[in-house]
Amino acid sequence: MQQNAIVKELLPDNIARLQIQRQTACGHDCSKCGGCGEMYTAPIFIEVKNSIHAEVGDLVKIEGSSKNVLGLAAIIYVIPFVLFFLFYAVAATMGSSIPGVFAVLGLALGILGAKLFNDYHKMHAKPVYVMTKV
C-alpha cells in the first residue's frame, strides 16, 4: 500500500513527522468535489523513520504493510461466517429443531468478537510505514 506524504517536521532520532491526505475511492480531491457531499477528511499525521534523509517540505512516498491489513480483514470477515456454519452444524447434529437460530447466534457472536478485536487493535497497534523515495 503506497501513499504520498509531505514532510512537515524533522524530529530527534532521525524521525520525520509526515502529513498524509487520505486517498479517495475515485482518486480526486474531495474538497473540490460536490459528488460525495461534505465528506472531506482532515489530514493524518504520522511519525516515520527518516531513512532517506528527506527535508521539510519534501513530497515522499511511503509504503505500509498490506499483510497486516489482509490478516485483520480475514479475522473480521471470516470468523463470523465460520461461527455461523459451526453453530448450525452443531445444532443440527444435536437434533435441534431450530438450527438456524443457533447459526444466527454464532454469527452475532462472531461479529461481536470481530468488533472487540478491531477496537483492541486500533488502540494498541501502530501501523508501520517506510519512506521509499523523495
PDB file of C-alpha atoms in Angstrom:
ATOM      1  CA  MET A   1       0.000   0.000   0.000  1.00  0.00           C
ATOM      2  CA  GLN A   2       1.687   3.207  -1.190  1.00  0.00           C
ATOM      3  CA  GLN A   3       0.738   6.772  -0.346  1.00  0.00           C
ATOM      4  CA  ASN A   4       2.189  10.215  -0.822  1.00  0.00           C
ATOM      5  CA  ALA A   5       3.053  12.361   2.178  1.00  0.00           C
ATOM      6  CA  ILE A   6       4.639  15.729   2.894  1.00  0.00           C
ATOM      7  CA  VAL A   7       7.420  16.099   5.439  1.00  0.00           C
ATOM      8  CA  LYS A   8       6.150  18.651   7.961  1.00  0.00           C
ATOM      9  CA  GLU A   9       8.774  18.439  10.699  1.00  0.00           C
ATOM     10  CA  LEU A  10      12.073  16.733  11.484  1.00  0.00           C
ATOM     11  CA  LEU A  11      12.214  15.275  14.990  1.00  0.00           C
ATOM     12  CA  PRO A  12      15.136  13.925  17.041  1.00  0.00           C
ATOM     13  CA  ASP A  13      16.446  10.397  16.483  1.00  0.00           C
ATOM     14  CA  ASN A  14      16.082  10.694  12.678  1.00  0.00           C
ATOM     15  CA  ILE A  15      12.269  10.710  12.793  1.00  0.00           C
ATOM     16  CA  ALA A  16      10.133  12.739  10.389  1.00  0.00           C
ATOM     17  CA  ARG A  17       6.585  13.877  11.009  1.00  0.00           C
ATOM     18  CA  LEU A  18       4.557  13.414   7.820  1.00  0.00           C
ATOM     19  CA  GLN A  19       1.175  14.675   6.695  1.00  0.00           C
ATOM     20  CA  ILE A  20      -0.917  12.217   4.709  1.00  0.00           C
ATOM     21  CA  GLN A  21      -4.022  13.317   2.882  1.00  0.00           C
ATOM     22  CA  ARG A  22      -6.474  10.463   2.859  1.00  0.00           C
ATOM     23  CA  GLN A  23      -6.949   8.900  -0.564  1.00  0.00           C
ATOM     24  CA  THR A  24     -10.424   8.846  -2.048  1.00  0.00           C
ATOM     25  CA  ALA A  25     -12.010   5.922  -3.821  1.00  0.00           C
ATOM     26  CA  CYS A  26     -12.325   7.919  -7.051  1.00  0.00           C
ATOM     27  CA  GLY A  27      -8.803   9.395  -6.848  1.00  0.00           C
ATOM     28  CA  HIS A  28      -9.862  13.048  -6.769  1.00  0.00           C
ATOM     29  CA  ASP A  29      -9.750  15.853  -4.210  1.00  0.00           C
ATOM     30  CA  CYS A  30     -12.861  15.719  -2.016  1.00  0.00           C
ATOM     31  CA  SER A  31     -12.561  19.376  -1.046  1.00  0.00           C
ATOM     32  CA  LYS A  32     -13.254  20.403  -4.663  1.00  0.00           C
ATOM     33  CA  CYS A  33     -15.978  17.875  -5.408  1.00  0.00           C
ATOM     34  CA  GLY A  34     -19.695  18.016  -4.837  1.00  0.00           C
ATOM     35  CA  GLY A  35     -20.297  14.379  -5.657  1.00  0.00           C
ATOM     36  CA  CYS A  36     -19.941  12.944  -2.177  1.00  0.00           C
ATOM     37  CA  GLY A  37     -21.155  15.974  -0.250  1.00  0.00           C
ATOM     38  CA  GLU A  38     -19.055  17.318   2.589  1.00  0.00           C
ATOM     39  CA  MET A  39     -17.077  14.149   3.281  1.00  0.00           C
ATOM     40  CA  TYR A  40     -13.680  15.861   3.205  1.00  0.00           C
ATOM     41  CA  THR A  41     -11.427  14.347   5.842  1.00  0.00           C
ATOM     42  CA  ALA A  42      -8.751  16.082   7.866  1.00  0.00           C
ATOM     43  CA  PRO A  43      -5.124  15.209   7.131  1.00  0.00           C
ATOM     44  CA  ILE A  44      -3.444  12.473   9.133  1.00  0.00           C
ATOM     45  CA  PHE A  45      -0.068  12.987  10.803  1.00  0.00           C
ATOM     46  CA  ILE A  46       2.326  10.082  11.359  1.00  0.00           C
ATOM     47  CA  GLU A  47       5.901   9.723  12.516  1.00  0.00           C
ATOM     48  CA  VAL A  48       8.263   7.646  10.376  1.00  0.00           C
ATOM     49  CA  LYS A  49      11.976   6.869  10.470  1.00  0.00           C
ATOM     50  CA  ASN A  50      13.661   9.239   8.022  1.00  0.00           C
ATOM     51  CA  SER A  51      15.769   6.601   6.275  1.00  0.00           C
ATOM     52  CA  ILE A  52      16.079   8.587   3.015  1.00  0.00           C
ATOM     53  CA  HIS A  53      17.120  11.878   4.688  1.00  0.00           C
ATOM     54  CA  ALA A  54      14.149  13.874   3.421  1.00  0.00           C
ATOM     55  CA  GLU A  55      13.886  17.560   4.295  1.00  0.00           C
ATOM     56  CA  VAL A  56      10.908  19.626   5.478  1.00  0.00           C
ATOM     57  CA  GLY A  57       8.548  20.265   2.570  1.00  0.00           C
ATOM     58  CA  ASP A  58       9.638  17.229   0.537  1.00  0.00           C
ATOM     59  CA  LEU A  59       6.958  15.076  -1.054  1.00  0.00           C
ATOM     60  CA  VAL A  60       7.788  11.467  -0.198  1.00  0.00           C
ATOM     61  CA  LYS A  61       6.310   8.072  -0.961  1.00  0.00           C
ATOM     62  CA  ILE A  62       5.582   5.836   1.976  1.00  0.00           C
ATOM     63  CA  GLU A  63       4.740   2.162   1.943  1.00  0.00           C
ATOM     64  CA  GLY A  64       2.706   0.370   4.546  1.00  0.00           C
ATOM     65  CA  SER A  65       2.493  -3.329   5.087  1.00  0.00           C
ATOM     66  CA  SER A  66      -0.633  -4.760   3.461  1.00  0.00           C
ATOM     67  CA  LYS A  67      -0.026  -8.062   5.267  1.00  0.00           C
ATOM     68  CA  ASN A  68      -1.463  -6.636   8.492  1.00  0.00           C
ATOM     69  CA  VAL A  69      -4.497  -5.227   6.705  1.00  0.00           C
ATOM     70  CA  LEU A  70      -5.245  -8.516   4.945  1.00  0.00           C
ATOM     71  CA  GLY A  71      -4.831 -10.503   8.159  1.00  0.00           C
ATOM     72  CA  LEU A  72      -7.228  -8.225  10.024  1.00  0.00           C
ATOM     73  CA  ALA A  73      -9.738  -8.386   7.186  1.00  0.00           C
ATOM     74  CA  ALA A  74      -9.625 -12.172   7.266  1.00  0.00           C
ATOM     75  CA  ILE A  75     -10.265 -12.203  11.002  1.00  0.00           C
ATOM     76  CA  ILE A  76     -13.040  -9.635  10.902  1.00  0.00           C
ATOM     77  CA  TYR A  77     -14.894 -11.069   7.894  1.00  0.00           C
ATOM     78  CA  VAL A  78     -14.212 -14.809   8.022  1.00  0.00           C
ATOM     79  CA  ILE A  79     -14.677 -15.664  11.698  1.00  0.00           C
ATOM     80  CA  PRO A  80     -18.356 -14.619  11.890  1.00  0.00           C
ATOM     81  CA  PHE A  81     -19.189 -16.845   8.914  1.00  0.00           C
ATOM     82  CA  VAL A  82     -17.201 -19.759  10.307  1.00  0.00           C
ATOM     83  CA  LEU A  83     -19.099 -19.462  13.591  1.00  0.00           C
ATOM     84  CA  PHE A  84     -22.387 -19.223  11.671  1.00  0.00           C
ATOM     85  CA  PHE A  85     -21.807 -22.567   9.941  1.00  0.00           C
ATOM     86  CA  LEU A  86     -20.219 -24.182  13.009  1.00  0.00           C
ATOM     87  CA  PHE A  87     -23.161 -23.309  15.281  1.00  0.00           C
ATOM     88  CA  TYR A  88     -25.587 -24.512  12.596  1.00  0.00           C
ATOM     89  CA  ALA A  89     -23.747 -27.826  12.186  1.00  0.00           C
ATOM     90  CA  VAL A  90     -23.500 -28.448  15.936  1.00  0.00           C
ATOM     91  CA  ALA A  91     -27.186 -27.615  16.466  1.00  0.00           C
ATOM     92  CA  ALA A  92     -28.237 -29.826  13.534  1.00  0.00           C
ATOM     93  CA  THR A  93     -26.186 -32.813  14.704  1.00  0.00           C
ATOM     94  CA  MET A  94     -27.567 -32.477  18.234  1.00  0.00           C
ATOM     95  CA  GLY A  95     -31.069 -32.792  16.809  1.00  0.00           C
ATOM     96  CA  SER A  96     -32.206 -29.206  17.375  1.00  0.00           C
ATOM     97  CA  SER A  97     -35.413 -28.238  15.599  1.00  0.00           C
ATOM     98  CA  ILE A  98     -34.147 -24.676  15.134  1.00  0.00           C
ATOM     99  CA  PRO A  99     -30.518 -24.826  13.945  1.00  0.00           C
ATOM    100  CA  GLY A 100     -30.988 -21.525  12.090  1.00  0.00           C
ATOM    101  CA  VAL A 101     -31.439 -19.684  15.374  1.00  0.00           C
ATOM    102  CA  PHE A 102     -28.175 -21.123  16.654  1.00  0.00           C
ATOM    103  CA  ALA A 103     -26.495 -20.178  13.376  1.00  0.00           C
ATOM    104  CA  VAL A 104     -27.611 -16.560  13.779  1.00  0.00           C
ATOM    105  CA  LEU A 105     -26.369 -16.652  17.375  1.00  0.00           C
ATOM    106  CA  GLY A 106     -22.965 -17.860  16.127  1.00  0.00           C
ATOM    107  CA  LEU A 107     -22.906 -15.076  13.526  1.00  0.00           C
ATOM    108  CA  ALA A 108     -23.752 -12.486  16.189  1.00  0.00           C
ATOM    109  CA  LEU A 109     -21.005 -13.806  18.496  1.00  0.00           C
ATOM    110  CA  GLY A 110     -18.538 -13.703  15.605  1.00  0.00           C
ATOM    111  CA  ILE A 111     -19.448 -10.116  14.763  1.00  0.00           C
ATOM    112  CA  LEU A 112     -19.174  -9.089  18.416  1.00  0.00           C
ATOM    113  CA  GLY A 113     -15.785 -10.795  18.711  1.00  0.00           C
ATOM    114  CA  ALA A 114     -14.555  -9.161  15.495  1.00  0.00           C
ATOM    115  CA  LYS A 115     -15.712  -5.745  16.739  1.00  0.00           C
ATOM    116  CA  LEU A 116     -13.929  -6.197  20.069  1.00  0.00           C
ATOM    117  CA  PHE A 117     -10.764  -7.419  18.317  1.00  0.00           C
ATOM    118  CA  ASN A 118     -10.862  -4.471  15.901  1.00  0.00           C
ATOM    119  CA  ASP A 119     -11.287  -1.968  18.751  1.00  0.00           C
ATOM    120  CA  TYR A 120      -8.403  -3.547  20.667  1.00  0.00           C
ATOM    121  CA  HIS A 121      -6.174  -3.493  17.591  1.00  0.00           C
ATOM    122  CA  LYS A 122      -6.959   0.177  16.907  1.00  0.00           C
ATOM    123  CA  MET A 123      -5.935   1.111  20.449  1.00  0.00           C
ATOM    124  CA  HIS A 124      -2.728  -0.935  20.693  1.00  0.00           C
ATOM    125  CA  ALA A 125      -1.236  -1.500  17.255  1.00  0.00           C
ATOM    126  CA  LYS A 126       0.579   1.167  15.304  1.00  0.00           C
ATOM    127  CA  PRO A 127       0.857   0.940  11.529  1.00  0.00           C
ATOM    128  CA  VAL A 128       4.378   0.512  10.208  1.00  0.00           C
ATOM    129  CA  TYR A 129       5.353   2.765   7.322  1.00  0.00           C
ATOM    130  CA  VAL A 130       8.659   3.092   5.467  1.00  0.00           C
ATOM    131  CA  MET A 131       9.755   6.069   3.379  1.00  0.00           C
ATOM    132  CA  THR A 132      10.816   4.859  -0.031  1.00  0.00           C
ATOM    133  CA  LYS A 133      11.676   7.933  -2.122  1.00  0.00           C
ATOM    134  CA  VAL A 134      11.562  11.712  -2.307  1.00  0.00           C
TER     135      VAL A 134
END
